[in-house]
Amino acid sequence: MKLLVPVKRVVDYNVKVRVKADGTGVETANVKMSMNPFDEIAVEEAVRLKEKGVATEIVAVSCGPTACQEQIRTALAMGADRGILVEHDGVLEPLAVAKLLKALVAKENPELVILGKQAIDDDMNATGQMLAALLGWAQGTFASKVEKDGDKLKVTREVDGGLETVSLKLPAIVTTDLRLNEPRYASLPNIMKARKKPIENVKPADLGVDVTPRLTVLKVEEPAKRQAGKKVGSVQELVDKLRNEAKVI
Amino acid sequence: MAVLVLADHDGSALTQPSRSTIAAAAKLGEVHVLVLGAAAAAQAAAQVAGVAKVLHSEAEPYANGLAEPVAALLVALAPNYSHLLAPASAAGKNVMPRVAALLDVQVISDIAGVVDADTFVRPIYAGNALATVKSADPKKVITVRAASFDPAAATGGSAAVEAAPSADDPGLSSFLGAEIAKSERPELTAARIVVSGGRAMGSSENFKIIEGVADKLGAAVGASRAAVDAGYAPNDHQVGQTGKIVAPELYIAVGISGAIQHLAGMKDSKVIVAINKDEEAPIFSVADYGLVGDLFKLMPELEAELAKK
């Protein structure tokens, strides 16, 4: 089974983002960039499926500027076999990315696409579901366990009250939740080997996809800041404040 | 043109986030609500203030909320509506982007404000920025951050309940089962008070200290990602950027340092209490009341103090 794993370049999760003074977005110049954490989980799951003999080849894809090659290299160092960069400098919304991925699926014919459930920059939580829709495939979102079950895929999903399990016809889409696995760190020899793995470069126009955004960002602002309150000295004082000052209990 | 809300329910009533979604939808047009499953829930939806019509179906493929048939049904209903909304619950987040792609529109996820029929406010970067976005799509497909909208009242409406049409089931997936925790405590996203534990709890056994205080307050129990990853609390307890977003009257964070990903899920709470032995912990920078000390000593004291009236 061939796997496609899309990875997104995002502001590192440890960075405290700052809103630009002109309100057009957040500061991304000179900020540490990394692979979206949920996408690392997706790459790890793909590599584990290959190690189990379920997957035969893993293709890592990233859509965005040239620098996304770094995230593809990370995926290759973790164990993906080759990469595809869909190079584009402007904004790419989930619908546009889903259309680009659909075009790549038509070329590559993977049986499973594993994506992160959510990118930690735009927090949209949409690309996997949108790709599944465009392909007319089944979707197993927010996965905490993925097992091949004959010609089907059994996916355990994290839902509001606990867990649920669904069976998907293949080909299918899976999006990863936090508890699916713990991604490995790439070893130095694997990082060296990854440098020799091929990355193909294509443009949205080569794939015949119009990536014009549908949303216009009118402004980006900082949310109201909470003021730090006071320290209380004892449990008695805390309960007194909650009862008589805040009046919440 | 009317707007359609896909509601979550517990078999007898709509969830509070669904009623918050109805409140958000009411800013956009006449509200119709789609209820899939139990007829009692459709009757309850008809009572919700501001609902003009309820569409109901008990057809088999919709019963377990599988994304593929539910999305197909919403797409079949879409021509009658300008906006399609659902709460940003696990169910809504699963279905609505699929609906949007089938309609060739960009989904607008997790809105925290309605500016006008095309323009919405949504948090990005774990809530560290708020983006105001205007959609150029002819139809809007939206999920709603329930904590940002006061829920519509559960009673006061008297809408008609009609049978929803049926759409073809694409037959792509099947439901095998669920492990849903049964709890006497209120649901996390609807609770008036939430008590959450972090990594410092040390074990799932120790989490009972949180439950003891929660039960004295009639509160829901939450957890940080670190506590869930360590297996101290189940996944559905996770509060944060990628877990549940809560905004209760009172949020008590116990042994939680306050990573930005956790703050993203609770910083809109009305009153925040932090209990932590590290007085430098970032959680204190958002807390209204901070108590520095050993939680294993303070929490039993707190439970005892709350027992006194």
mmCIF file of N, CA, C and O in Angstrom, chain B residues 72 232 302:
data_model
loop_
_atom_site.group_PDB
_atom_site.id
_atom_site.type_symbol
_atom_site.label_atom_id
_atom_site.label_comp_id
_atom_site.label_asym_id
_atom_site.label_seq_id
_atom_site.Cartn_x
_atom_site.Cartn_y
_atom_site.Cartn_z
ATOM 1 N N ALA B 72 -23.515 14.258 2.914
ATOM 2 C CA ALA B 72 -24.331 14.142 1.696
ATOM 3 C C ALA B 72 -25.720 14.732 1.934
ATOM 4 O O ALA B 72 -26.274 15.417 1.068
ATOM 5 N N TYR B 232 -3.198 9.987 32.882
ATOM 6 C CA TYR B 232 -3.838 10.271 34.172
ATOM 7 C C TYR B 232 -5.328 10.551 33.993
ATOM 8 O O TYR B 232 -6.107 10.435 34.931
ATOM 9 N N LEU B 302 -9.045 22.201 50.604
ATOM 10 C CA LEU B 302 -10.076 22.896 49.834
ATOM 11 C C LEU B 302 -11.385 22.108 49.866
ATOM 12 O O LEU B 302 -12.465 22.669 50.071
#
